[in-house]
Amino acid sequence: MLDKKLNNEEKLEHIYQMTLENHEILKSIRRQQYMGNVFRVLYWLVILGALGGMYYYLRPVVMFLSENSGKINEALLHLNVLKDQLPEAKIINQVLEGLQKSATSGQ
């Protein structure tokens, strides 16, 4: 590195050059940190913006469902009644009851 044969002026010049190199490295590190912080803030702004946008577009759907939950429950109950009236459903229910009876009698 520094040879003992160098005079003081050459040593000082070498130290000065190393200081300039270190300064450039530190400026680069600070620039990277700054850009990292900028991108981190942009990342979170995009995430929060997406959440806000989802709320904006989904709010009417949620309001509709909450206002009409009674009607939706009635419609589902009506569909269940219709499903139970189908002939295929009666056969499936009979098979399931038979399986349950055989499982309980086997214990």
PDB file of C-alpha atoms in Angstrom:
ATOM      1  CA  MET A   1       0.000   0.000   0.000  1.00  0.00           C
ATOM      2  CA  LEU A   2       1.947   3.035   1.194  1.00  0.00           C
ATOM      3  CA  ASP A   3       5.575   2.394   0.761  1.00  0.00           C
ATOM      4  CA  LYS A   4       8.009   3.829   3.316  1.00  0.00           C
ATOM      5  CA  LYS A   5      10.094   5.213   0.479  1.00  0.00           C
ATOM      6  CA  LEU A   6       7.349   7.694  -0.430  1.00  0.00           C
ATOM      7  CA  ASN A   7       7.844  11.197   0.838  1.00  0.00           C
ATOM      8  CA  ASN A   8       5.223  13.050   2.844  1.00  0.00           C
ATOM      9  CA  GLU A   9       3.808  14.921  -0.137  1.00  0.00           C
ATOM     10  CA  GLU A  10       3.197  11.697  -2.081  1.00  0.00           C
ATOM     11  CA  LYS A  11       1.593  10.122   0.993  1.00  0.00           C
ATOM     12  CA  LEU A  12      -0.630  13.142   1.412  1.00  0.00           C
ATOM     13  CA  GLU A  13      -1.649  12.983  -2.265  1.00  0.00           C
ATOM     14  CA  HIS A  14      -2.448   9.274  -1.921  1.00  0.00           C
ATOM     15  CA  ILE A  15      -4.583   9.953   1.169  1.00  0.00           C
ATOM     16  CA  TYR A  16      -6.349  12.756  -0.710  1.00  0.00           C
ATOM     17  CA  GLN A  17      -7.165  10.444  -3.624  1.00  0.00           C
ATOM     18  CA  MET A  18      -8.506   7.799  -1.220  1.00  0.00           C
ATOM     19  CA  THR A  19     -10.621  10.485   0.482  1.00  0.00           C
ATOM     20  CA  LEU A  20     -12.110  11.522  -2.866  1.00  0.00           C
ATOM     21  CA  GLU A  21     -12.870   7.877  -3.685  1.00  0.00           C
ATOM     22  CA  ASN A  22     -14.515   7.369  -0.279  1.00  0.00           C
ATOM     23  CA  HIS A  23     -16.542  10.522  -0.784  1.00  0.00           C
ATOM     24  CA  GLU A  24     -17.877   9.224  -4.120  1.00  0.00           C
ATOM     25  CA  ILE A  25     -18.753   5.861  -2.515  1.00  0.00           C
ATOM     26  CA  LEU A  26     -20.595   7.587   0.334  1.00  0.00           C
ATOM     27  CA  LYS A  27     -22.517   9.803  -2.114  1.00  0.00           C
ATOM     28  CA  SER A  28     -23.542   6.672  -4.020  1.00  0.00           C
ATOM     29  CA  ILE A  29     -24.719   4.956  -0.828  1.00  0.00           C
ATOM     30  CA  ARG A  30     -26.729   8.015   0.214  1.00  0.00           C
ATOM     31  CA  ARG A  31     -28.313   8.231  -3.251  1.00  0.00           C
ATOM     32  CA  GLN A  32     -29.289   4.549  -3.060  1.00  0.00           C
ATOM     33  CA  GLN A  33     -30.815   5.064   0.380  1.00  0.00           C
ATOM     34  CA  TYR A  34     -32.777   8.072  -0.855  1.00  0.00           C
ATOM     35  CA  MET A  35     -34.093   6.216  -3.898  1.00  0.00           C
ATOM     36  CA  GLY A  36     -34.951   3.207  -1.719  1.00  0.00           C
ATOM     37  CA  ASN A  37     -36.989   5.436   0.583  1.00  0.00           C
ATOM     38  CA  VAL A  38     -38.753   7.065  -2.376  1.00  0.00           C
ATOM     39  CA  PHE A  39     -39.702   3.684  -3.831  1.00  0.00           C
ATOM     40  CA  ARG A  40     -40.832   2.420  -0.418  1.00  0.00           C
ATOM     41  CA  VAL A  41     -43.162   5.418  -0.043  1.00  0.00           C
ATOM     42  CA  LEU A  42     -44.469   4.932  -3.592  1.00  0.00           C
ATOM     43  CA  TYR A  43     -45.033   1.230  -2.872  1.00  0.00           C
ATOM     44  CA  TRP A  44     -47.171   1.986   0.177  1.00  0.00           C
ATOM     45  CA  LEU A  45     -49.049   4.740  -1.655  1.00  0.00           C
ATOM     46  CA  VAL A  46     -49.944   2.258  -4.396  1.00  0.00           C
ATOM     47  CA  ILE A  47     -51.055  -0.325  -1.799  1.00  0.00           C
ATOM     48  CA  LEU A  48     -53.200   2.199   0.087  1.00  0.00           C
ATOM     49  CA  GLY A  49     -54.575   3.604  -3.171  1.00  0.00           C
ATOM     50  CA  ALA A  50     -55.567   0.122  -4.312  1.00  0.00           C
ATOM     51  CA  LEU A  51     -57.328  -0.498  -1.006  1.00  0.00           C
ATOM     52  CA  GLY A  52     -59.139   2.820  -1.288  1.00  0.00           C
ATOM     53  CA  GLY A  53     -60.143   2.019  -4.854  1.00  0.00           C
ATOM     54  CA  MET A  54     -61.437  -1.392  -3.846  1.00  0.00           C
ATOM     55  CA  TYR A  55     -63.479   0.225  -1.061  1.00  0.00           C
ATOM     56  CA  TYR A  56     -64.862   2.775  -3.509  1.00  0.00           C
ATOM     57  CA  TYR A  57     -65.974   0.131  -6.003  1.00  0.00           C
ATOM     58  CA  LEU A  58     -67.095  -2.523  -3.503  1.00  0.00           C
ATOM     59  CA  ARG A  59     -69.001  -0.211  -1.154  1.00  0.00           C
ATOM     60  CA  PRO A  60     -72.189  -0.155  -3.276  1.00  0.00           C
ATOM     61  CA  VAL A  61     -72.166  -3.959  -3.436  1.00  0.00           C
ATOM     62  CA  VAL A  62     -71.721  -4.269   0.325  1.00  0.00           C
ATOM     63  CA  MET A  63     -74.440  -1.688   0.952  1.00  0.00           C
ATOM     64  CA  PHE A  64     -76.819  -3.515  -1.406  1.00  0.00           C
ATOM     65  CA  LEU A  65     -76.146  -6.864   0.259  1.00  0.00           C
ATOM     66  CA  SER A  66     -76.557  -5.478   3.765  1.00  0.00           C
ATOM     67  CA  GLU A  67     -79.789  -3.657   2.889  1.00  0.00           C
ATOM     68  CA  ASN A  68     -81.266  -6.693   1.151  1.00  0.00           C
ATOM     69  CA  SER A  69     -79.971  -9.466   3.391  1.00  0.00           C
ATOM     70  CA  GLY A  70     -83.503 -10.418   4.460  1.00  0.00           C
ATOM     71  CA  LYS A  71     -84.610 -10.773   0.847  1.00  0.00           C
ATOM     72  CA  ILE A  72     -81.518 -12.805   0.026  1.00  0.00           C
ATOM     73  CA  ASN A  73     -82.179 -15.155   2.945  1.00  0.00           C
ATOM     74  CA  GLU A  74     -85.779 -15.614   1.808  1.00  0.00           C
ATOM     75  CA  ALA A  75     -84.637 -16.391  -1.733  1.00  0.00           C
ATOM     76  CA  LEU A  76     -82.116 -18.963  -0.447  1.00  0.00           C
ATOM     77  CA  LEU A  77     -84.770 -20.614   1.718  1.00  0.00           C
ATOM     78  CA  HIS A  78     -87.117 -20.732  -1.265  1.00  0.00           C
ATOM     79  CA  LEU A  79     -84.360 -22.343  -3.360  1.00  0.00           C
ATOM     80  CA  ASN A  80     -83.771 -24.956  -0.645  1.00  0.00           C
ATOM     81  CA  VAL A  81     -87.500 -25.774  -0.602  1.00  0.00           C
ATOM     82  CA  LEU A  82     -87.483 -26.150  -4.385  1.00  0.00           C
ATOM     83  CA  LYS A  83     -84.363 -28.309  -4.224  1.00  0.00           C
ATOM     84  CA  ASP A  84     -85.981 -30.606  -1.667  1.00  0.00           C
ATOM     85  CA  GLN A  85     -89.014 -31.020  -3.930  1.00  0.00           C
ATOM     86  CA  LEU A  86     -86.963 -32.411  -6.821  1.00  0.00           C
ATOM     87  CA  PRO A  87     -87.308 -36.177  -7.261  1.00  0.00           C
ATOM     88  CA  GLU A  88     -83.536 -36.631  -7.432  1.00  0.00           C
ATOM     89  CA  ALA A  89     -83.133 -34.932  -4.052  1.00  0.00           C
ATOM     90  CA  LYS A  90     -85.622 -37.330  -2.483  1.00  0.00           C
ATOM     91  CA  ILE A  91     -83.677 -40.328  -3.791  1.00  0.00           C
ATOM     92  CA  ILE A  92     -80.374 -38.904  -2.556  1.00  0.00           C
ATOM     93  CA  ASN A  93     -81.889 -38.186   0.876  1.00  0.00           C
ATOM     94  CA  GLN A  94     -83.194 -41.782   1.073  1.00  0.00           C
ATOM     95  CA  VAL A  95     -79.766 -43.183   0.179  1.00  0.00           C
ATOM     96  CA  LEU A  96     -78.074 -40.957   2.771  1.00  0.00           C
ATOM     97  CA  GLU A  97     -80.594 -41.973   5.438  1.00  0.00           C
ATOM     98  CA  GLY A  98     -79.978 -45.628   4.590  1.00  0.00           C
ATOM     99  CA  LEU A  99     -76.229 -45.127   4.896  1.00  0.00           C
ATOM    100  CA  GLN A 100     -76.648 -43.366   8.237  1.00  0.00           C
ATOM    101  CA  LYS A 101     -78.842 -46.173   9.557  1.00  0.00           C
ATOM    102  CA  SER A 102     -76.370 -48.841   8.468  1.00  0.00           C
ATOM    103  CA  ALA A 103     -73.482 -46.879   9.983  1.00  0.00           C
ATOM    104  CA  THR A 104     -75.273 -46.495  13.334  1.00  0.00           C
ATOM    105  CA  SER A 105     -76.390 -50.133  13.404  1.00  0.00           C
ATOM    106  CA  GLY A 106     -72.807 -51.266  12.655  1.00  0.00           C
ATOM    107  CA  GLN A 107     -71.450 -49.591  15.788  1.00  0.00           C
TER     108      GLN A 107
END
